[in-house]
DNA sequence: GTTAGCATGTAAGGAGTTACATGATTTT
DNA sequence: AAAATCATGTAACTCCTTACATGCTAAC
């Protein structure tokens, strides 16, 4: 029953990670988020602001309203992580399991890999690779037991999909090897 | 205000296209649909069956309940396209515009390209390519005006994303060329 | 005979988008 | 002085998933 992280959870993780770089306000967060989650759908305000409010309520972040400026300026609300938020970030980042390697979730986690142990990194990379490999196998298998010949364009679409997935698997394998090599080069303790 | 097709619309198009191959019941449609839309999320029954009911109401499809079988068998409901459904399929397939080349929609349309005119095919392929190129440009640009140096993993993620998109653009270019060549080889009229 | 897969549905609830509302600041 | 973009929100609505409910059929 492996529940897949809701979008909100993905956003929360990304916000915690981004705020680690320093305080930011909502609008800026949104731009950064769109660049990270990018490629797919863009993040709407109606999604971001409520999430920030929710995170405030659970004390993962704090707000600092920039009120009194020389020129009367509309207050910009600047957010920053709390200690609790940092703890939550670390907890989420050290999760291994489907939540870590489903499509969107994986990208975010990967982006913040610099702040995780190599052990976790390897587990997540391998999990992701297995996940993709499973999909590939399932498709290949179902393709093989399809009796009727598929038409040109359907076949081309399938071919392209499989090729992309295979390339992604290769990418992951390279990353895994790189991690292992760096481990041998710098044996800890 | 280019509204992006709702999932339901995508499903409707896919159902109309699949039923063109011959009558099918819901369960079977779902499997085929998952293979087509695949790679991402799977289609839930709670999504499929209501959509089929809706299509029945609007007379895009008809149902034939297989009731009296030798062995008392639970009725399987077999669906088939109506003339109205065929017309709707053709209308949807000849649409050019964002609805045709946004992520999910594009895949389905492409899969049914065999049943469209080459003129439409070219317009859709080119639209899709332009769409991807825009995204690439936007990312490249935003990347260039980011002052702070990004960390290793974020950079790698971006690199990989850009590479994938570029590869997709190349794929589309090849397809476009193939269409153009086949047009020259077989000049109509 | 029991597990796994075939087969069809519905109701409730949640998540997130769209549309609306407002105003400041910067660029052209 | 207009247009674009920065900036922050909210409410309603829509879609879709999740979970439940039911029963048949084939394989082991």
Coordinates of C-alpha atoms (C1' of nucleotides) in Angstrom, one line a residue:
Chain A
X1 CA 0.0 0.0 0.0
X2 CA 3.0 2.2 -0.5
X3 CA 1.4 5.6 -0.5
X4 CA 3.1 8.0 -2.8
X5 CA 3.9 11.3 -1.4
X6 CA 1.3 14.0 -2.1
X7 CA 2.5 17.0 -4.0
X8 CA 2.3 19.0 -0.8
X9 CA 4.9 16.8 0.8
X10 CA 7.2 17.2 -2.1
X11 CA 6.8 21.0 -1.9
X12 CA 7.4 21.0 1.8
X13 CA 10.7 19.1 1.3
X14 CA 11.7 21.4 -1.5
X15 CA 10.9 24.5 0.6
X16 CA 12.9 23.2 3.5
X17 CA 15.8 22.5 1.3
X18 CA 15.7 25.8 -0.5
X19 CA 15.4 27.8 2.7
X20 CA 18.6 26.2 3.8
X21 CA 20.4 28.4 1.3
X22 CA 19.0 31.4 3.2
X23 CA 15.8 33.3 3.9
X24 CA 13.4 33.7 0.9
X25 CA 10.0 35.0 0.3
X26 CA 7.1 33.2 -1.4
X27 CA 7.5 34.6 -4.9
X28 CA 11.1 33.7 -5.0
X29 CA 10.6 30.3 -3.7
X30 CA 8.0 29.7 -6.4
X31 CA 10.5 30.6 -9.1
X32 CA 13.2 28.3 -7.7
X33 CA 10.7 25.5 -7.2
X34 CA 9.5 25.8 -10.7
X35 CA 13.0 25.4 -11.9
X36 CA 13.5 22.4 -9.7
X37 CA 10.2 20.6 -10.3
X38 CA 10.2 22.2 -13.7
X39 CA 9.7 20.3 -17.0
X40 CA 6.3 19.4 -15.8
X41 CA 3.5 21.5 -14.5
X42 CA 4.2 24.9 -12.8
X43 CA 3.4 25.5 -9.1
X44 CA 0.4 27.7 -8.6
X45 CA 0.2 30.3 -5.9
X46 CA -3.0 28.7 -4.6
X47 CA -0.8 25.7 -3.9
X48 CA 2.3 27.4 -2.5
X49 CA 1.0 29.9 -0.1
X50 CA -1.4 27.6 1.7
X51 CA 1.5 25.2 2.0
X52 CA 3.7 27.9 3.5
X53 CA 1.0 28.8 6.0
X54 CA 0.7 25.1 7.0
X55 CA 4.4 24.9 7.5
X56 CA 4.3 28.0 9.7
X57 CA 1.6 26.4 11.8
X58 CA 3.7 23.3 12.3
X59 CA 6.7 25.5 13.1
X60 CA 8.8 24.1 10.3
X61 CA 9.5 27.6 9.1
X62 CA 9.3 31.1 10.6
X63 CA 8.3 34.4 8.9
X64 CA 9.9 37.8 9.2
X65 CA 7.7 40.5 7.8
X66 CA 9.8 43.3 6.4
X67 CA 7.5 46.2 7.4
X68 CA 9.2 49.5 8.0
X69 CA 11.4 50.3 5.0
X70 CA 12.6 53.8 4.1
X71 CA 10.2 54.0 1.2
X72 CA 6.8 52.7 2.2
X73 CA 6.9 49.2 0.8
X74 CA 4.4 46.5 0.8
X75 CA 5.5 44.0 3.4
X76 CA 7.4 41.1 2.0
X77 CA 7.2 38.1 4.1
X78 CA 10.5 36.4 4.4
X79 CA 10.6 32.8 5.5
X80 CA 13.4 30.8 7.2
X81 CA 13.8 27.3 8.5
X82 CA 13.5 26.6 12.2
X83 CA 15.5 23.9 14.0
X84 CA 12.4 21.7 13.8
X85 CA 12.3 22.3 10.1
X86 CA 16.0 21.3 9.7
X87 CA 15.3 18.1 11.7
X88 CA 12.3 17.4 9.5
X89 CA 14.3 17.9 6.4
X90 CA 16.9 15.5 7.6
X91 CA 14.3 12.9 8.5
X92 CA 12.7 13.2 5.1
X93 CA 16.0 13.0 3.3
X94 CA 17.1 9.9 5.1
X95 CA 13.9 8.0 4.1
X96 CA 14.5 5.1 1.9
X97 CA 11.5 3.5 0.2
X98 CA 9.1 4.2 -2.6
X99 CA 8.4 7.7 -1.3
X100 CA 12.0 8.5 -2.1
X101 CA 12.2 7.2 -5.7
X102 CA 8.9 7.9 -7.3
X103 CA 9.2 10.3 -10.2
X104 CA 8.8 13.8 -8.7
X105 CA 10.1 12.9 -5.3
X106 CA 13.3 11.5 -6.7
X107 CA 14.3 14.6 -8.4
X108 CA 13.9 16.8 -5.3
X109 CA 15.8 14.3 -3.2
X110 CA 18.6 14.1 -5.8
X111 CA 18.9 17.8 -5.9
X112 CA 19.6 17.9 -2.2
X113 CA 21.9 14.9 -2.2
X114 CA 24.8 17.1 -1.1
X115 CA 23.2 17.1 2.3
X116 CA 22.9 13.4 2.8
X117 CA 25.1 10.5 3.6
X118 CA 26.5 8.4 0.8
X119 CA 24.9 5.3 2.2
X120 CA 21.5 6.9 1.7
X121 CA 22.4 8.3 -1.7
X122 CA 23.3 4.8 -2.8
X123 CA 20.1 3.2 -1.5
X124 CA 18.0 5.8 -3.2
X125 CA 19.8 5.6 -6.5
X126 CA 19.6 1.9 -6.5
X127 CA 15.9 2.0 -5.5
X128 CA 15.2 4.3 -8.4
X129 CA 17.0 2.2 -10.8
X130 CA 15.1 -0.9 -9.7
X131 CA 11.9 1.0 -10.1
X132 CA 12.7 1.9 -13.6
X133 CA 13.9 -1.5 -14.5
X134 CA 10.6 -3.0 -13.2
X135 CA 8.7 -0.7 -15.5
X136 CA 10.8 -1.6 -18.4
X137 CA 10.4 -5.3 -17.7
X138 CA 6.6 -4.9 -17.4
X139 CA 6.4 -3.1 -20.7
X140 CA 8.7 -5.4 -22.6
X141 CA 6.7 -8.4 -21.3
X142 CA 3.3 -7.0 -22.1
X143 CA 4.6 -6.0 -25.5
X144 CA 5.8 -9.5 -26.2
X145 CA 2.4 -11.1 -25.4
X146 CA 0.5 -8.7 -27.5
X147 CA -0.7 -10.7 -30.4
X148 CA -1.9 -8.1 -32.8
X149 CA 0.8 -6.2 -34.7
X150 CA 1.0 -2.6 -33.5
X151 CA 0.9 0.2 -36.0
X152 CA 4.0 2.3 -37.0
X153 CA 3.4 5.2 -34.7
X154 CA 2.4 3.3 -31.6
X155 CA 5.5 1.1 -32.1
X156 CA 7.7 4.2 -32.4
X157 CA 6.2 5.7 -29.3
X158 CA 6.9 2.5 -27.3
X159 CA 10.4 2.3 -28.7
X160 CA 11.2 5.9 -27.8
X161 CA 9.7 5.4 -24.3
X162 CA 11.8 2.3 -23.7
X163 CA 14.9 4.0 -25.0
X164 CA 14.4 6.9 -22.7
X165 CA 14.0 4.6 -19.7
X166 CA 17.0 2.6 -20.6
X167 CA 19.1 5.8 -20.9
X168 CA 17.9 6.8 -17.4
X169 CA 18.9 3.5 -16.0
X170 CA 22.3 4.0 -17.5
X171 CA 22.6 7.4 -16.0
X172 CA 21.7 6.0 -12.6
X173 CA 24.3 3.2 -13.0
X174 CA 27.0 5.7 -13.8
X175 CA 26.1 7.8 -10.7
X176 CA 26.1 4.7 -8.5
X177 CA 29.5 3.7 -9.8
X178 CA 30.8 7.2 -9.2
X179 CA 29.6 7.1 -5.6
X180 CA 31.2 3.7 -5.1
X181 CA 34.5 4.9 -6.6
X182 CA 34.6 8.0 -4.5
X183 CA 34.0 5.7 -1.5
X184 CA 37.0 3.7 -2.3
X185 CA 39.1 6.8 -3.0
X186 CA 38.1 8.3 0.4
X187 CA 37.6 5.3 2.8
X188 CA 36.1 6.8 5.9
X189 CA 37.6 6.1 9.3
Chain B
X1 CA -5.6 31.1 -21.3
X2 CA -4.6 27.9 -23.1
X3 CA -6.4 25.5 -20.9
X4 CA -4.7 22.2 -20.8
X5 CA -6.8 19.2 -21.4
X6 CA -8.1 17.5 -18.3
X7 CA -7.1 14.0 -17.7
X8 CA -10.7 12.9 -18.5
X9 CA -10.4 14.4 -22.0
X10 CA -7.2 12.5 -22.6
X11 CA -8.9 9.3 -21.5
X12 CA -11.8 10.0 -23.7
X13 CA -9.6 10.4 -26.7
X14 CA -7.7 7.3 -25.9
X15 CA -10.8 5.2 -25.4
X16 CA -12.2 6.4 -28.7
X17 CA -9.0 5.5 -30.4
X18 CA -8.7 2.1 -28.8
X19 CA -12.2 1.1 -29.4
X20 CA -11.5 1.8 -33.1
X21 CA -9.6 -1.5 -33.0
X22 CA -12.7 -3.3 -32.0
X23 CA -15.1 -3.7 -29.1
X24 CA -13.6 -3.9 -25.6
X25 CA -14.7 -4.0 -22.0
X26 CA -13.6 -1.7 -19.3
X27 CA -11.0 -3.9 -17.7
X28 CA -9.3 -4.5 -21.0
X29 CA -9.4 -0.8 -21.9
X30 CA -7.7 0.0 -18.6
X31 CA -4.8 -2.3 -19.3
X32 CA -4.3 -0.9 -22.8
X33 CA -4.6 2.6 -21.4
X34 CA -2.0 2.0 -18.8
X35 CA 0.4 0.8 -21.4
X36 CA -0.2 3.9 -23.5
X37 CA -0.3 6.5 -20.8
X38 CA 2.1 4.3 -18.9
X39 CA 5.4 5.4 -17.4
X40 CA 3.6 7.7 -15.2
X41 CA 0.6 7.1 -12.9
X42 CA -1.8 4.2 -13.5
X43 CA -5.4 4.8 -14.3
X44 CA -7.8 4.0 -11.5
X45 CA -11.1 2.3 -11.9
X46 CA -12.7 5.2 -10.1
X47 CA -11.5 7.3 -13.0
X48 CA -12.2 5.0 -15.9
X49 CA -15.7 3.7 -15.2
X50 CA -17.3 7.1 -14.6
X51 CA -15.7 8.3 -17.8
X52 CA -17.1 5.4 -19.7
X53 CA -20.6 6.2 -18.2
X54 CA -20.2 9.8 -19.2
X55 CA -19.3 8.8 -22.8
X56 CA -22.3 6.5 -22.9
X57 CA -24.5 9.4 -21.9
X58 CA -23.1 11.6 -24.6
X59 CA -23.5 8.8 -27.1
X60 CA -19.8 8.6 -28.1
X61 CA -19.9 4.9 -27.3
X62 CA -22.5 2.1 -27.0
X63 CA -22.6 -0.8 -24.6
X64 CA -23.5 -4.4 -25.3
X65 CA -24.0 -6.4 -22.2
X66 CA -23.1 -10.0 -22.7
X67 CA -25.8 -11.5 -20.6
X68 CA -26.9 -15.0 -21.5
X69 CA -23.8 -17.2 -21.9
X70 CA -23.8 -21.1 -21.6
X71 CA -22.3 -21.0 -18.2
X72 CA -24.0 -18.3 -16.0
X73 CA -21.4 -15.6 -16.3
X74 CA -21.3 -12.3 -14.8
X75 CA -22.2 -9.8 -17.5
X76 CA -19.3 -8.2 -19.2
X77 CA -20.0 -4.9 -20.7
X78 CA -18.5 -4.5 -24.1
X79 CA -18.2 -1.0 -25.5
X80 CA -17.9 0.1 -29.1
X81 CA -17.6 3.5 -30.8
X82 CA -20.7 5.1 -32.4
X83 CA -20.6 7.3 -35.5
X84 CA -20.7 10.3 -33.2
X85 CA -17.7 8.9 -31.4
X86 CA -15.8 8.5 -34.6
X87 CA -16.6 12.1 -35.5
X88 CA -15.5 13.3 -32.1
X89 CA -12.3 11.3 -32.4
X90 CA -11.5 12.9 -35.7
X91 CA -12.3 16.3 -34.4
X92 CA -10.0 15.9 -31.5
X93 CA -7.2 14.5 -33.6
X94 CA -7.3 17.3 -36.0
X95 CA -6.9 19.9 -33.3
X96 CA -3.7 21.8 -33.5
X97 CA -2.8 24.0 -30.5
X98 CA -1.4 23.6 -27.0
X99 CA -4.0 20.9 -26.2
X100 CA -2.3 18.7 -28.7
X101 CA 1.3 19.0 -27.6
X102 CA 1.2 19.2 -23.9
X103 CA 3.0 16.3 -22.3
X104 CA 0.3 13.6 -21.9
X105 CA -1.9 14.7 -24.7
X106 CA 1.0 14.5 -27.1
X107 CA 1.7 10.9 -26.5
X108 CA -1.9 9.8 -27.1
X109 CA -2.2 11.8 -30.2
X110 CA 1.1 10.5 -31.5
X111 CA 0.0 6.9 -30.9
X112 CA -3.0 7.5 -33.1
X113 CA -1.1 9.4 -35.8
X114 CA -1.8 6.6 -38.3
X115 CA -5.3 8.0 -38.5
X116 CA -4.5 11.6 -39.2
X117 CA -3.4 13.6 -42.2
X118 CA 0.2 14.3 -42.6
X119 CA -0.5 18.0 -42.5
X120 CA -1.8 17.7 -39.0
X121 CA 1.0 15.4 -38.0
X122 CA 3.6 17.9 -39.0
X123 CA 1.8 20.8 -37.2
X124 CA 1.6 18.8 -34.0
X125 CA 5.2 17.5 -34.2
X126 CA 6.4 21.0 -34.8
X127 CA 4.3 22.5 -32.1
X128 CA 5.7 19.9 -29.6
X129 CA 9.2 20.7 -30.7
X130 CA 8.7 24.4 -30.2
X131 CA 7.2 23.8 -26.8
X132 CA 10.2 21.8 -25.7
X133 CA 12.6 24.3 -27.2
X134 CA 10.9 27.1 -25.2
X135 CA 11.3 25.2 -22.0
X136 CA 14.9 24.6 -22.8
X137 CA 15.5 28.3 -23.5
X138 CA 13.8 29.3 -20.4
X139 CA 15.9 27.0 -18.2
X140 CA 19.2 27.9 -19.9
X141 CA 18.4 31.6 -19.5
X142 CA 17.5 31.3 -15.8
X143 CA 20.5 29.2 -15.3
X144 CA 22.8 31.8 -16.8
X145 CA 21.4 34.6 -14.6
X146 CA 21.7 32.6 -11.4
X147 CA 24.5 34.3 -9.5
X148 CA 25.3 31.7 -6.8
X149 CA 27.1 28.6 -7.9
X150 CA 24.9 25.5 -7.7
X151 CA 26.1 22.4 -5.9
X152 CA 27.2 19.3 -7.7
X153 CA 24.0 17.3 -7.5
X154 CA 21.7 20.1 -8.5
X155 CA 23.9 20.9 -11.4
X156 CA 23.9 17.2 -12.5
X157 CA 20.2 17.1 -12.3
X158 CA 19.8 20.2 -14.5
X159 CA 22.4 18.8 -16.9
X160 CA 20.5 15.5 -17.2
X161 CA 17.2 17.3 -17.6
X162 CA 18.5 19.5 -20.4
X163 CA 20.1 16.6 -22.1
X164 CA 16.9 14.6 -22.1
X165 CA 14.9 17.5 -23.5
X166 CA 17.5 18.0 -26.2
X167 CA 17.3 14.4 -27.1
X168 CA 13.6 14.7 -27.4
X169 CA 13.9 17.6 -29.6
X170 CA 16.2 15.6 -31.9
X171 CA 13.8 12.8 -31.9
X172 CA 11.0 15.1 -33.1
X173 CA 13.3 16.7 -35.7
X174 CA 14.0 13.2 -37.1
X175 CA 10.3 12.4 -37.2
X176 CA 9.6 15.7 -38.9
X177 CA 12.2 15.0 -41.5
X178 CA 10.9 11.5 -42.1
X179 CA 7.4 13.0 -42.7
X180 CA 8.7 15.5 -45.1
X181 CA 10.7 12.9 -47.0
X182 CA 7.8 10.6 -47.3
X183 CA 5.8 13.6 -48.6
X184 CA 8.3 14.2 -51.4
X185 CA 8.5 10.5 -52.2
X186 CA 4.7 10.3 -52.5
X187 CA 3.5 13.6 -53.8
X188 CA -0.3 13.5 -53.5
X189 CA -2.6 14.5 -56.3
Chain C
dG1 C1' -9.6 -25.1 -1.8
dT2 C1' -7.2 -21.0 -2.0
dT3 C1' -4.7 -17.5 -4.2
dA4 C1' -4.4 -14.6 -8.0
dG5 C1' -6.3 -12.3 -11.6
dC6 C1' -10.6 -11.0 -14.1
dA7 C1' -14.5 -7.8 -14.0
dT8 C1' -17.5 -3.8 -12.5
dG9 C1' -18.7 -0.4 -9.9
dT10 C1' -19.6 3.8 -6.1
dA11 C1' -19.0 7.2 -2.4
dA12 C1' -16.4 10.2 0.1
dG13 C1' -12.9 13.0 0.5
dG14 C1' -8.6 15.5 -0.5
dA15 C1' -5.5 17.8 -3.2
dG16 C1' -4.6 21.4 -6.0
dT17 C1' -6.0 24.4 -9.9
dT18 C1' -8.5 28.4 -11.6
dA19 C1' -10.2 32.6 -11.0
dC20 C1' -10.5 36.4 -8.5
dA21 C1' -8.7 40.3 -5.7
dT22 C1' -5.2 43.8 -4.7
dG23 C1' -1.4 46.7 -4.9
dA24 C1' 3.8 47.9 -5.4
dT25 C1' 7.8 48.5 -8.3
dT26 C1' 10.5 48.6 -12.3
dT27 C1' 11.1 49.0 -17.1
dT28 C1' 10.0 50.9 -21.6
Chain D
dA1 C1' 2.0 56.8 -18.3
dA2 C1' 1.6 52.1 -19.6
dA3 C1' 3.0 47.6 -19.4
dA4 C1' 5.3 44.1 -17.2
dT5 C1' 6.6 41.8 -13.4
dC6 C1' 7.0 41.6 -8.5
dA7 C1' 4.3 40.1 -4.5
dT8 C1' 0.6 38.0 -1.6
dG9 C1' -3.3 35.9 -0.9
dT10 C1' -8.3 33.2 -0.9
dA11 C1' -12.5 30.7 -2.1
dA12 C1' -14.8 27.8 -4.9
dC13 C1' -14.8 24.2 -7.6
dT14 C1' -13.2 20.2 -10.2
dC15 C1' -11.1 16.4 -10.8
dC16 C1' -9.3 12.2 -9.4
dT17 C1' -7.7 8.9 -6.2
dT18 C1' -8.6 5.9 -2.3
dA19 C1' -11.1 2.8 -0.2
dC20 C1' -14.8 0.0 -0.1
dA21 C1' -18.1 -3.5 -2.1
dT22 C1' -19.0 -7.6 -4.8
dG23 C1' -18.5 -11.7 -7.3
dC24 C1' -16.5 -14.8 -11.1
dT25 C1' -12.8 -17.7 -13.2
dA26 C1' -8.5 -19.9 -13.8
dA27 C1' -4.5 -21.8 -12.0
dC28 C1' -1.7 -24.1 -8.5

